GROMACS .gro file of C-alpha atoms in nm:
model
  497
    1UNK     CA    1  -0.001  -0.002  -0.002
    2UNK     CA    2   0.283   0.241   0.080
    3UNK     CA    3   0.425   0.172  -0.262
    4UNK     CA    4   0.099   0.252  -0.427
    5UNK     CA    5   0.061   0.569  -0.221
    6UNK     CA    6   0.403   0.692  -0.318
    7UNK     CA    7   0.325   0.650  -0.680
    8UNK     CA    8  -0.011   0.816  -0.649
    9UNK     CA    9   0.148   1.124  -0.500
   10UNK     CA   10   0.314   1.182  -0.837
   11UNK     CA   11  -0.009   1.186  -1.030
   12UNK     CA   12  -0.156   1.506  -1.152
   13UNK     CA   13  -0.511   1.436  -1.044
   14UNK     CA   14  -0.640   1.498  -0.696
   15UNK     CA   15  -0.835   1.210  -0.554
   16UNK     CA   16  -0.978   1.084  -0.233
   17UNK     CA   17  -1.023   0.713  -0.131
   18UNK     CA   18  -1.361   0.597  -0.009
   19UNK     CA   19  -1.316   0.411   0.325
   20UNK     CA   20  -1.397   0.038   0.333
   21UNK     CA   21  -1.634   0.115   0.622
   22UNK     CA   22  -1.878   0.266   0.369
   23UNK     CA   23  -1.930  -0.006   0.110
   24UNK     CA   24  -2.277   0.115   0.037
   25UNK     CA   25  -2.124   0.428  -0.126
   26UNK     CA   26  -1.892   0.243  -0.365
   27UNK     CA   27  -2.142   0.191  -0.638
   28UNK     CA   28  -2.213   0.561  -0.669
   29UNK     CA   29  -1.853   0.674  -0.741
   30UNK     CA   30  -1.659   0.670  -1.068
   31UNK     CA   31  -1.351   0.452  -1.078
   32UNK     CA   32  -1.000   0.522  -1.205
   33UNK     CA   33  -0.768   0.261  -1.358
   34UNK     CA   34  -0.415   0.374  -1.286
   35UNK     CA   35  -0.094   0.249  -1.449
   36UNK     CA   36   0.151   0.230  -1.157
   37UNK     CA   37   0.442   0.148  -1.377
   38UNK     CA   38   0.413   0.455  -1.594
   39UNK     CA   39   0.232   0.659  -1.328
   40UNK     CA   40  -0.069   0.768  -1.530
   41UNK     CA   41  -0.439   0.725  -1.549
   42UNK     CA   42  -0.544   0.473  -1.813
   43UNK     CA   43  -0.921   0.501  -1.805
   44UNK     CA   44  -1.216   0.624  -1.608
   45UNK     CA   45  -1.527   0.413  -1.545
   46UNK     CA   46  -1.868   0.527  -1.446
   47UNK     CA   47  -1.914   0.256  -1.183
   48UNK     CA   48  -1.846  -0.110  -1.104
   49UNK     CA   49  -2.083  -0.230  -1.368
   50UNK     CA   50  -1.901  -0.033  -1.627
   51UNK     CA   51  -1.569  -0.199  -1.517
   52UNK     CA   52  -1.726  -0.545  -1.550
   53UNK     CA   53  -1.881  -0.463  -1.883
   54UNK     CA   54  -1.547  -0.353  -2.030
   55UNK     CA   55  -1.357  -0.638  -1.854
   56UNK     CA   56  -1.572  -0.956  -1.876
   57UNK     CA   57  -1.294  -1.158  -1.702
   58UNK     CA   58  -1.407  -0.989  -1.378
   59UNK     CA   59  -1.748  -1.155  -1.390
   60UNK     CA   60  -1.586  -1.460  -1.236
   61UNK     CA   61  -1.488  -1.259  -0.931
   62UNK     CA   62  -1.712  -1.247  -0.625
   63UNK     CA   63  -1.816  -0.921  -0.475
   64UNK     CA   64  -1.547  -0.914  -0.205
   65UNK     CA   65  -1.267  -0.981  -0.455
   66UNK     CA   66  -1.378  -0.715  -0.684
   67UNK     CA   67  -1.416  -0.462  -0.401
   68UNK     CA   68  -1.075  -0.560  -0.267
   69UNK     CA   69  -0.922  -0.492  -0.607
   70UNK     CA   70  -1.117  -0.171  -0.672
   71UNK     CA   71  -1.001  -0.026  -0.338
   72UNK     CA   72  -0.647  -0.024  -0.500
   73UNK     CA   73  -0.526  -0.293  -0.258
   74UNK     CA   74  -0.458  -0.446  -0.589
   75UNK     CA   75  -0.384  -0.753  -0.786
   76UNK     CA   76  -0.037  -0.870  -0.679
   77UNK     CA   77   0.074  -0.944  -1.032
   78UNK     CA   78  -0.077  -0.637  -1.203
   79UNK     CA   79   0.113  -0.326  -1.291
   80UNK     CA   80  -0.196  -0.105  -1.243
   81UNK     CA   81  -0.423  -0.022  -0.949
   82UNK     CA   82  -0.789   0.062  -0.916
   83UNK     CA   83  -0.919   0.347  -0.711
   84UNK     CA   84  -1.246   0.522  -0.649
   85UNK     CA   85  -1.264   0.889  -0.744
   86UNK     CA   86  -1.452   1.115  -0.505
   87UNK     CA   87  -1.425   1.480  -0.448
   88UNK     CA   88  -1.161   1.676  -0.637
   89UNK     CA   89  -0.981   1.819  -0.331
   90UNK     CA   90  -0.608   1.832  -0.261
   91UNK     CA   91  -0.367   1.540  -0.236
   92UNK     CA   92  -0.343   1.580   0.143
   93UNK     CA   93  -0.699   1.460   0.172
   94UNK     CA   94  -0.599   1.135   0.010
   95UNK     CA   95  -0.281   1.094   0.207
   96UNK     CA   96  -0.461   1.156   0.534
   97UNK     CA   97  -0.699   0.869   0.452
   98UNK     CA   98  -0.424   0.614   0.390
   99UNK     CA   99  -0.275   0.394   0.656
  100UNK     CA  100  -0.070   0.593   0.906
  101UNK     CA  101   0.266   0.481   1.044
  102UNK     CA  102   0.197   0.424   1.415
  103UNK     CA  103   0.490   0.414   1.652
  104UNK     CA  104   0.500   0.176   1.939
  105UNK     CA  105   0.570   0.458   2.193
  106UNK     CA  106   0.252   0.640   2.078
  107UNK     CA  107   0.011   0.351   2.062
  108UNK     CA  108   0.141   0.142   2.359
  109UNK     CA  109   0.357   0.369   2.573
  110UNK     CA  110   0.331   0.120   2.863
  111UNK     CA  111   0.514  -0.144   2.660
  112UNK     CA  112   0.818   0.074   2.623
  113UNK     CA  113   0.881   0.017   2.996
  114UNK     CA  114   0.917  -0.355   2.923
  115UNK     CA  115   1.199  -0.307   2.677
  116UNK     CA  116   1.533  -0.419   2.825
  117UNK     CA  117   1.757  -0.142   2.687
  118UNK     CA  118   2.064  -0.302   2.846
  119UNK     CA  119   2.027  -0.621   2.634
  120UNK     CA  120   2.267  -0.655   2.342
  121UNK     CA  121   1.990  -0.718   2.092
  122UNK     CA  122   1.837  -0.373   2.172
  123UNK     CA  123   2.168  -0.188   2.128
  124UNK     CA  124   2.061   0.011   1.823
  125UNK     CA  125   1.689   0.034   1.899
  126UNK     CA  126   1.533   0.357   1.798
  127UNK     CA  127   1.187   0.442   1.945
  128UNK     CA  128   1.146   0.720   1.696
  129UNK     CA  129   1.117   0.475   1.417
  130UNK     CA  130   0.990   0.163   1.593
  131UNK     CA  131   0.634   0.090   1.478
  132UNK     CA  132   0.400  -0.124   1.686
  133UNK     CA  133   0.371  -0.376   1.397
  134UNK     CA  134   0.752  -0.404   1.345
  135UNK     CA  135   0.893  -0.742   1.285
  136UNK     CA  136   1.227  -0.656   1.448
  137UNK     CA  137   1.311  -0.891   1.743
  138UNK     CA  138   1.337  -0.708   2.077
  139UNK     CA  139   1.444  -0.824   2.425
  140UNK     CA  140   1.167  -0.777   2.677
  141UNK     CA  141   1.164  -0.795   3.058
  142UNK     CA  142   0.871  -0.903   3.277
  143UNK     CA  143   0.753  -0.624   3.498
  144UNK     CA  144   0.528  -0.846   3.704
  145UNK     CA  145   0.806  -1.069   3.823
  146UNK     CA  146   1.172  -0.976   3.792
  147UNK     CA  147   1.273  -1.340   3.839
  148UNK     CA  148   1.113  -1.431   3.510
  149UNK     CA  149   1.367  -1.466   3.220
  150UNK     CA  150   1.411  -1.214   2.948
  151UNK     CA  151   1.210  -1.309   2.637
  152UNK     CA  152   1.275  -1.229   2.275
  153UNK     CA  153   0.977  -1.128   2.059
  154UNK     CA  154   0.895  -0.885   1.780
  155UNK     CA  155   0.636  -0.609   1.835
  156UNK     CA  156   0.415  -0.774   1.567
  157UNK     CA  157   0.415  -1.113   1.741
  158UNK     CA  158   0.327  -0.962   2.075
  159UNK     CA  159  -0.006  -0.842   1.933
  160UNK     CA  160  -0.092  -1.160   1.752
  161UNK     CA  161  -0.396  -1.299   1.920
  162UNK     CA  162  -0.340  -1.655   1.788
  163UNK     CA  163  -0.007  -1.672   1.969
  164UNK     CA  164  -0.061  -1.638   2.344
  165UNK     CA  165   0.306  -1.724   2.417
  166UNK     CA  166   0.414  -1.396   2.259
  167UNK     CA  167   0.435  -1.238   2.607
  168UNK     CA  168   0.634  -1.354   2.908
  169UNK     CA  169   0.613  -1.735   2.888
  170UNK     CA  170   0.625  -1.767   3.267
  171UNK     CA  171   0.327  -1.537   3.314
  172UNK     CA  172   0.143  -1.740   3.047
  173UNK     CA  173   0.205  -2.057   3.229
  174UNK     CA  174   0.093  -1.892   3.552
  175UNK     CA  175  -0.229  -1.784   3.382
  176UNK     CA  176  -0.317  -2.135   3.266
  177UNK     CA  177  -0.184  -2.321   3.574
  178UNK     CA  178  -0.460  -2.502   3.760
  179UNK     CA  179  -0.258  -2.546   4.078
  180UNK     CA  180  -0.044  -2.274   4.245
  181UNK     CA  181   0.324  -2.326   4.148
  182UNK     CA  182   0.464  -2.302   4.497
  183UNK     CA  183   0.184  -2.501   4.657
  184UNK     CA  184   0.242  -2.779   4.401
  185UNK     CA  185   0.621  -2.771   4.462
  186UNK     CA  186   0.567  -2.804   4.835
  187UNK     CA  187   0.330  -3.093   4.781
  188UNK     CA  188   0.587  -3.276   4.566
  189UNK     CA  189   0.860  -3.200   4.811
  190UNK     CA  190   0.672  -3.331   5.113
  191UNK     CA  191   0.472  -3.616   4.949
  192UNK     CA  192   0.536  -3.959   5.097
  193UNK     CA  193   0.335  -4.249   4.963
  194UNK     CA  194   0.151  -4.458   5.219
  195UNK     CA  195   0.343  -4.773   5.147
  196UNK     CA  196   0.196  -4.948   5.450
  197UNK     CA  197  -0.156  -4.918   5.315
  198UNK     CA  198  -0.049  -5.045   4.971
  199UNK     CA  199   0.136  -5.331   5.123
  200UNK     CA  200  -0.161  -5.409   5.346
  201UNK     CA  201  -0.390  -5.422   5.044
  202UNK     CA  202  -0.148  -5.643   4.853
  203UNK     CA  203  -0.130  -5.884   5.147
  204UNK     CA  204  -0.503  -5.905   5.172
  205UNK     CA  205  -0.535  -5.983   4.799
  206UNK     CA  206  -0.269  -6.246   4.818
  207UNK     CA  207  -0.444  -6.402   5.125
  208UNK     CA  208  -0.766  -6.423   4.931
  209UNK     CA  209  -0.607  -6.568   4.620
  210UNK     CA  210  -0.437  -6.841   4.840
  211UNK     CA  211  -0.757  -6.905   5.023
  212UNK     CA  212  -0.971  -6.942   4.702
  213UNK     CA  213  -0.715  -7.167   4.539
  214UNK     CA  214  -0.783  -7.423   4.810
  215UNK     CA  215  -1.143  -7.453   4.689
  216UNK     CA  216  -1.226  -7.719   4.430
  217UNK     CA  217  -1.504  -7.504   4.283
  218UNK     CA  218  -1.281  -7.280   4.067
  219UNK     CA  219  -1.066  -7.345   3.769
  220UNK     CA  220  -0.826  -7.065   3.842
  221UNK     CA  221  -0.776  -6.753   4.053
  222UNK     CA  222  -0.579  -6.456   3.924
  223UNK     CA  223  -0.469  -6.142   4.103
  224UNK     CA  224  -0.526  -5.846   3.869
  225UNK     CA  225  -0.514  -5.537   4.090
  226UNK     CA  226  -0.152  -5.459   4.013
  227UNK     CA  227  -0.236  -5.409   3.642
  228UNK     CA  228  -0.466  -5.112   3.715
  229UNK     CA  229  -0.783  -5.299   3.625
  230UNK     CA  230  -1.127  -5.233   3.775
  231UNK     CA  231  -1.120  -5.556   3.984
  232UNK     CA  232  -0.861  -5.702   4.216
  233UNK     CA  233  -0.916  -6.076   4.152
  234UNK     CA  234  -1.041  -6.264   3.843
  235UNK     CA  235  -1.224  -6.585   3.944
  236UNK     CA  236  -1.266  -6.854   3.671
  237UNK     CA  237  -1.557  -7.084   3.752
  238UNK     CA  238  -1.575  -7.460   3.657
  239UNK     CA  239  -1.804  -7.376   3.368
  240UNK     CA  240  -1.540  -7.138   3.231
  241UNK     CA  241  -1.719  -6.814   3.324
  242UNK     CA  242  -1.495  -6.534   3.450
  243UNK     CA  243  -1.607  -6.332   3.746
  244UNK     CA  244  -1.479  -6.015   3.918
  245UNK     CA  245  -1.400  -5.971   4.285
  246UNK     CA  246  -1.300  -5.658   4.469
  247UNK     CA  247  -1.098  -5.676   4.792
  248UNK     CA  248  -1.097  -5.432   5.082
  249UNK     CA  249  -0.906  -5.447   5.408
  250UNK     CA  250  -1.111  -5.366   5.715
  251UNK     CA  251  -0.968  -5.111   5.964
  252UNK     CA  252  -0.937  -5.198   6.325
  253UNK     CA  253  -1.147  -4.994   6.572
  254UNK     CA  254  -1.256  -5.040   6.931
  255UNK     CA  255  -1.434  -5.373   6.970
  256UNK     CA  256  -1.456  -5.432   6.597
  257UNK     CA  257  -1.371  -5.320   6.242
  258UNK     CA  258  -1.474  -5.046   6.001
  259UNK     CA  259  -1.495  -4.982   5.626
  260UNK     CA  260  -1.509  -4.643   5.457
  261UNK     CA  261  -1.716  -4.656   5.130
  262UNK     CA  262  -1.522  -4.407   4.918
  263UNK     CA  263  -1.516  -4.621   4.607
  264UNK     CA  264  -1.759  -4.688   4.313
  265UNK     CA  265  -1.820  -5.003   4.118
  266UNK     CA  266  -2.090  -5.179   3.923
  267UNK     CA  267  -2.392  -5.260   4.143
  268UNK     CA  268  -2.337  -5.638   4.116
  269UNK     CA  269  -1.968  -5.623   4.188
  270UNK     CA  270  -1.896  -5.853   4.489
  271UNK     CA  271  -1.684  -5.686   4.764
  272UNK     CA  272  -1.482  -5.917   4.986
  273UNK     CA  273  -1.387  -5.745   5.312
  274UNK     CA  274  -1.124  -5.897   5.536
  275UNK     CA  275  -0.961  -5.764   5.851
  276UNK     CA  276  -0.579  -5.753   5.885
  277UNK     CA  277  -0.589  -6.011   6.165
  278UNK     CA  278  -0.805  -6.243   5.946
  279UNK     CA  279  -1.063  -6.273   6.220
  280UNK     CA  280  -1.350  -6.076   6.051
  281UNK     CA  281  -1.490  -6.146   5.706
  282UNK     CA  282  -1.772  -5.969   5.514
  283UNK     CA  283  -1.920  -6.024   5.176
  284UNK     CA  284  -2.161  -5.788   5.006
  285UNK     CA  285  -2.247  -5.656   4.660
  286UNK     CA  286  -2.158  -5.296   4.597
  287UNK     CA  287  -2.521  -5.206   4.511
  288UNK     CA  288  -2.614  -5.296   4.870
  289UNK     CA  289  -2.367  -5.065   5.033
  290UNK     CA  290  -2.580  -4.758   5.073
  291UNK     CA  291  -2.391  -4.582   5.354
  292UNK     CA  292  -2.062  -4.390   5.339
  293UNK     CA  293  -1.919  -4.609   5.619
  294UNK     CA  294  -1.977  -4.927   5.814
  295UNK     CA  295  -1.877  -5.061   6.156
  296UNK     CA  296  -1.869  -5.436   6.208
  297UNK     CA  297  -1.886  -5.553   6.572
  298UNK     CA  298  -1.962  -5.903   6.697
  299UNK     CA  299  -2.217  -5.789   6.950
  300UNK     CA  300  -2.563  -5.853   6.811
  301UNK     CA  301  -2.696  -5.520   6.925
  302UNK     CA  302  -2.492  -5.347   6.655
  303UNK     CA  303  -2.675  -5.287   6.327
  304UNK     CA  304  -2.434  -5.465   6.084
  305UNK     CA  305  -2.329  -5.755   6.308
  306UNK     CA  306  -2.530  -5.996   6.095
  307UNK     CA  307  -2.299  -5.931   5.799
  308UNK     CA  308  -1.995  -6.080   5.979
  309UNK     CA  309  -1.854  -6.418   5.886
  310UNK     CA  310  -1.634  -6.543   6.167
  311UNK     CA  311  -1.408  -6.802   5.998
  312UNK     CA  312  -1.226  -6.871   5.671
  313UNK     CA  313  -1.413  -7.195   5.598
  314UNK     CA  314  -1.762  -7.032   5.606
  315UNK     CA  315  -1.636  -6.723   5.425
  316UNK     CA  316  -1.489  -6.936   5.143
  317UNK     CA  317  -1.811  -7.141   5.120
  318UNK     CA  318  -2.039  -6.836   5.101
  319UNK     CA  319  -1.800  -6.659   4.856
  320UNK     CA  320  -1.812  -6.972   4.632
  321UNK     CA  321  -2.188  -6.930   4.606
  322UNK     CA  322  -2.207  -6.553   4.577
  323UNK     CA  323  -1.923  -6.513   4.325
  324UNK     CA  324  -2.158  -6.661   4.053
  325UNK     CA  325  -2.378  -6.352   4.084
  326UNK     CA  326  -2.086  -6.114   4.072
  327UNK     CA  327  -1.998  -5.895   3.770
  328UNK     CA  328  -1.862  -6.078   3.468
  329UNK     CA  329  -1.494  -6.013   3.432
  330UNK     CA  330  -1.413  -5.744   3.188
  331UNK     CA  331  -1.060  -5.610   3.125
  332UNK     CA  332  -1.151  -5.248   3.187
  333UNK     CA  333  -0.831  -5.047   3.179
  334UNK     CA  334  -0.729  -4.720   3.016
  335UNK     CA  335  -0.594  -4.712   2.662
  336UNK     CA  336  -0.247  -4.641   2.796
  337UNK     CA  337  -0.251  -4.941   3.030
  338UNK     CA  338  -0.398  -5.157   2.757
  339UNK     CA  339  -0.107  -5.073   2.529
  340UNK     CA  340   0.129  -5.162   2.811
  341UNK     CA  341  -0.041  -5.494   2.873
  342UNK     CA  342   0.012  -5.577   2.500
  343UNK     CA  343   0.371  -5.468   2.532
  344UNK     CA  344   0.420  -5.702   2.833
  345UNK     CA  345   0.295  -5.993   2.623
  346UNK     CA  346   0.542  -5.916   2.344
  347UNK     CA  347   0.817  -5.870   2.602
  348UNK     CA  348   0.744  -6.203   2.764
  349UNK     CA  349   0.767  -6.373   2.416
  350UNK     CA  350   1.099  -6.192   2.365
  351UNK     CA  351   1.232  -6.322   2.701
  352UNK     CA  352   1.104  -6.681   2.630
  353UNK     CA  353   1.278  -6.672   2.293
  354UNK     CA  354   1.608  -6.574   2.468
  355UNK     CA  355   1.561  -6.811   2.761
  356UNK     CA  356   1.522  -6.523   3.012
  357UNK     CA  357   1.299  -6.536   3.312
  358UNK     CA  358   1.009  -6.286   3.311
  359UNK     CA  359   0.792  -6.195   3.606
  360UNK     CA  360   0.544  -5.907   3.659
  361UNK     CA  361   0.564  -5.725   3.986
  362UNK     CA  362   0.284  -5.814   4.225
  363UNK     CA  363   0.234  -5.472   4.370
  364UNK     CA  364   0.177  -5.111   4.274
  365UNK     CA  365   0.367  -5.002   4.584
  366UNK     CA  366   0.690  -4.914   4.399
  367UNK     CA  367   0.824  -4.810   4.051
  368UNK     CA  368   0.914  -5.164   3.950
  369UNK     CA  369   0.695  -5.309   3.673
  370UNK     CA  370   0.867  -5.642   3.603
  371UNK     CA  371   1.181  -5.852   3.658
  372UNK     CA  372   1.387  -6.001   3.375
  373UNK     CA  373   1.643  -6.252   3.503
  374UNK     CA  374   1.566  -6.102   3.847
  375UNK     CA  375   1.670  -5.752   3.736
  376UNK     CA  376   1.407  -5.494   3.834
  377UNK     CA  377   1.287  -5.277   3.547
  378UNK     CA  378   1.037  -4.997   3.473
  379UNK     CA  379   0.850  -5.041   3.145
  380UNK     CA  380   0.753  -4.767   2.901
  381UNK     CA  381   0.552  -4.774   2.575
  382UNK     CA  382   0.479  -4.492   2.335
  383UNK     CA  383   0.285  -4.518   2.009
  384UNK     CA  384   0.400  -4.255   1.762
  385UNK     CA  385   0.678  -4.004   1.720
  386UNK     CA  386   0.602  -3.647   1.813
  387UNK     CA  387   0.701  -3.503   1.471
  388UNK     CA  388   0.512  -3.605   1.158
  389UNK     CA  389   0.829  -3.551   0.958
  390UNK     CA  390   0.968  -3.905   0.960
  391UNK     CA  391   1.318  -3.775   0.913
  392UNK     CA  392   1.301  -3.632   1.261
  393UNK     CA  393   1.130  -3.927   1.423
  394UNK     CA  394   1.250  -3.931   1.783
  395UNK     CA  395   0.999  -4.045   2.038
  396UNK     CA  396   0.891  -3.878   2.362
  397UNK     CA  397   0.896  -4.104   2.668
  398UNK     CA  398   0.714  -3.993   2.989
  399UNK     CA  399   0.953  -4.020   3.280
  400UNK     CA  400   0.734  -3.933   3.582
  401UNK     CA  401   0.550  -4.103   3.862
  402UNK     CA  402   0.240  -4.019   4.062
  403UNK     CA  403   0.272  -3.832   4.392
  404UNK     CA  404  -0.090  -3.836   4.495
  405UNK     CA  405  -0.348  -3.564   4.450
  406UNK     CA  406  -0.355  -3.199   4.537
  407UNK     CA  407  -0.710  -3.042   4.556
  408UNK     CA  408  -0.838  -3.348   4.377
  409UNK     CA  409  -0.597  -3.314   4.085
  410UNK     CA  410  -0.334  -3.585   4.008
  411UNK     CA  411   0.024  -3.459   4.053
  412UNK     CA  412   0.333  -3.617   3.894
  413UNK     CA  413   0.699  -3.578   3.963
  414UNK     CA  414   1.024  -3.706   3.801
  415UNK     CA  415   1.175  -4.041   3.900
  416UNK     CA  416   1.425  -4.034   4.190
  417UNK     CA  417   1.759  -4.195   4.197
  418UNK     CA  418   1.635  -4.395   4.494
  419UNK     CA  419   1.370  -4.569   4.284
  420UNK     CA  420   1.446  -4.934   4.287
  421UNK     CA  421   1.453  -5.027   3.919
  422UNK     CA  422   1.785  -5.066   3.744
  423UNK     CA  423   1.673  -5.041   3.378
  424UNK     CA  424   1.402  -4.875   3.174
  425UNK     CA  425   1.282  -5.101   2.903
  426UNK     CA  426   1.105  -4.916   2.616
  427UNK     CA  427   0.902  -5.027   2.323
  428UNK     CA  428   0.775  -4.782   2.059
  429UNK     CA  429   0.497  -4.820   1.800
  430UNK     CA  430   0.584  -4.676   1.465
  431UNK     CA  431   0.484  -4.403   1.221
  432UNK     CA  432   0.162  -4.277   1.077
  433UNK     CA  433   0.212  -4.505   0.780
  434UNK     CA  434   0.302  -4.810   0.989
  435UNK     CA  435   0.190  -4.786   1.356
  436UNK     CA  436   0.340  -5.126   1.451
  437UNK     CA  437   0.674  -5.088   1.262
  438UNK     CA  438   0.901  -5.117   1.570
  439UNK     CA  439   0.698  -5.370   1.776
  440UNK     CA  440   0.901  -5.656   1.925
  441UNK     CA  441   1.215  -5.436   1.953
  442UNK     CA  442   1.316  -5.330   2.298
  443UNK     CA  443   1.545  -5.056   2.429
  444UNK     CA  444   1.708  -5.141   2.761
  445UNK     CA  445   1.838  -4.815   2.909
  446UNK     CA  446   2.051  -4.850   3.230
  447UNK     CA  447   1.994  -4.623   3.529
  448UNK     CA  448   2.350  -4.486   3.497
  449UNK     CA  449   2.267  -4.341   3.159
  450UNK     CA  450   1.951  -4.177   3.293
  451UNK     CA  451   2.155  -4.013   3.563
  452UNK     CA  452   2.401  -3.884   3.298
  453UNK     CA  453   2.107  -3.738   3.109
  454UNK     CA  454   1.979  -3.573   3.421
  455UNK     CA  455   1.651  -3.756   3.409
  456UNK     CA  456   1.655  -3.854   3.778
  457UNK     CA  457   1.594  -3.605   4.062
  458UNK     CA  458   1.760  -3.610   4.402
  459UNK     CA  459   2.131  -3.637   4.328
  460UNK     CA  460   2.409  -3.375   4.327
  461UNK     CA  461   2.489  -3.256   3.975
  462UNK     CA  462   2.813  -3.100   3.848
  463UNK     CA  463   2.724  -2.766   4.010
  464UNK     CA  464   2.685  -2.939   4.345
  465UNK     CA  465   2.309  -2.871   4.338
  466UNK     CA  466   2.030  -3.123   4.394
  467UNK     CA  467   1.888  -3.213   4.049
  468UNK     CA  468   1.523  -3.142   3.976
  469UNK     CA  469   1.500  -3.418   3.717
  470UNK     CA  470   1.297  -3.429   3.394
  471UNK     CA  471   0.944  -3.560   3.330
  472UNK     CA  472   1.025  -3.676   2.979
  473UNK     CA  473   1.304  -3.781   2.747
  474UNK     CA  474   1.350  -3.850   2.380
  475UNK     CA  475   1.486  -4.167   2.220
  476UNK     CA  476   1.547  -4.270   1.866
  477UNK     CA  477   1.397  -4.568   1.680
  478UNK     CA  478   1.616  -4.877   1.626
  479UNK     CA  479   1.672  -4.795   1.256
  480UNK     CA  480   1.777  -4.426   1.324
  481UNK     CA  481   2.024  -4.308   1.062
  482UNK     CA  482   2.200  -4.039   1.268
  483UNK     CA  483   2.389  -4.068   1.593
  484UNK     CA  484   2.183  -4.073   1.916
  485UNK     CA  485   2.268  -4.156   2.276
  486UNK     CA  486   1.985  -4.415   2.293
  487UNK     CA  487   2.075  -4.604   1.978
  488UNK     CA  488   2.326  -4.834   2.143
  489UNK     CA  489   2.065  -4.976   2.378
  490UNK     CA  490   1.818  -5.111   2.117
  491UNK     CA  491   1.791  -5.488   2.155
  492UNK     CA  492   2.113  -5.489   2.359
  493UNK     CA  493   2.067  -5.788   2.602
  494UNK     CA  494   2.429  -5.843   2.680
  495UNK     CA  495   2.371  -5.746   3.043
  496UNK     CA  496   2.116  -6.027   3.073
  497UNK     CA  497   2.346  -6.311   2.966
   0.00000   0.00000   0.00000
């Protein structure tokens, strides 16, 4: 537009542009066709219809395209421009109507305060010529928090609504953060998992599995709670039907036991409740547990005493009858866990082929997923690479663990050097074209390498500071053409032999 304006200034005719905000007036004004190359008027038309009549090729244009052209914004490949002719006043009237050069200091004086004039990139910055739409990169400082880092952005990008990160990135993260940053940091720092409760639950599940295996009424009993399924034990009946059983450990109280009902299942899910001392047993379907809590005391005057089963034999007998009415077993797990289950099956076949022992961990109480030749490992699976360009196909691996909830929201933190696994075993999916391309290939990454890569938290780094760790890392696929730190670990099983 500036180029057109400069050429128009040299024309002998005085003209005035009709603003776009008044499209209803456009049809009433004559139109000039101006040769910008030779700087002269070619022709004058009565109106838009006259233009279309003399130039039938324009009949294919829609209204907006024609108006866009006729407002001299132009055809990018044409050497002439179109302009509406209005009053024959002076050239200043036209120039005052064209787009003005607006300086940053005039339009947004408050932003000038954010410019870090001491930064090297701003050394030759001139506010007298800096427009608010300039593409020149500038170093800015955050006035809200001096601890936030300097950020480099152009003036134009700072006013782009589709790019919210154009301002201070720390302030942006603060604005979208659900949990307060310091509150979350304190939660992570002070969080200690209740291992005793996890262990107690595991022991109760194992007790029930052993107890039910003594019965001749079942084909098989499988503990499933450690795989993040919706039931703790799968019971396979003689007729082949598979049933679900949930297990709860009763808490000891004065003269009895208690259960807090803070869980939710299908109405016909059978709940087996067992005290830690194995002296109190209760069986009930979830749909019948209407209260938020129950107390079980042997004294008959207490409301729920009739639900108590006093010995293992009667408990097992009653359970054998009730389990037939329990929910049919369904492997209800998240998509992520389902992919991991599939990975474990492929990994087991890999181990069988190489004569390695393979065993899943029986508890969720630590970060160990499995043992191969008795070596504890954490397993990871990811489907596709993060970049659709297959020449840059590294894969993002999540490297964090749960640290409970804060205000009802799950919180994660990086792995710690004290976590008990010695290797991370990774399997990746493939590409958009072949999503199973890399299945049955496994990357065994030793803990020492993860420490070198600063993945773990809790150890002293080279600056003698306690490392914060990382919640993710990137590895290459097994057929990666370039060099990558993870390439050496693909299908490398020498440490297992």
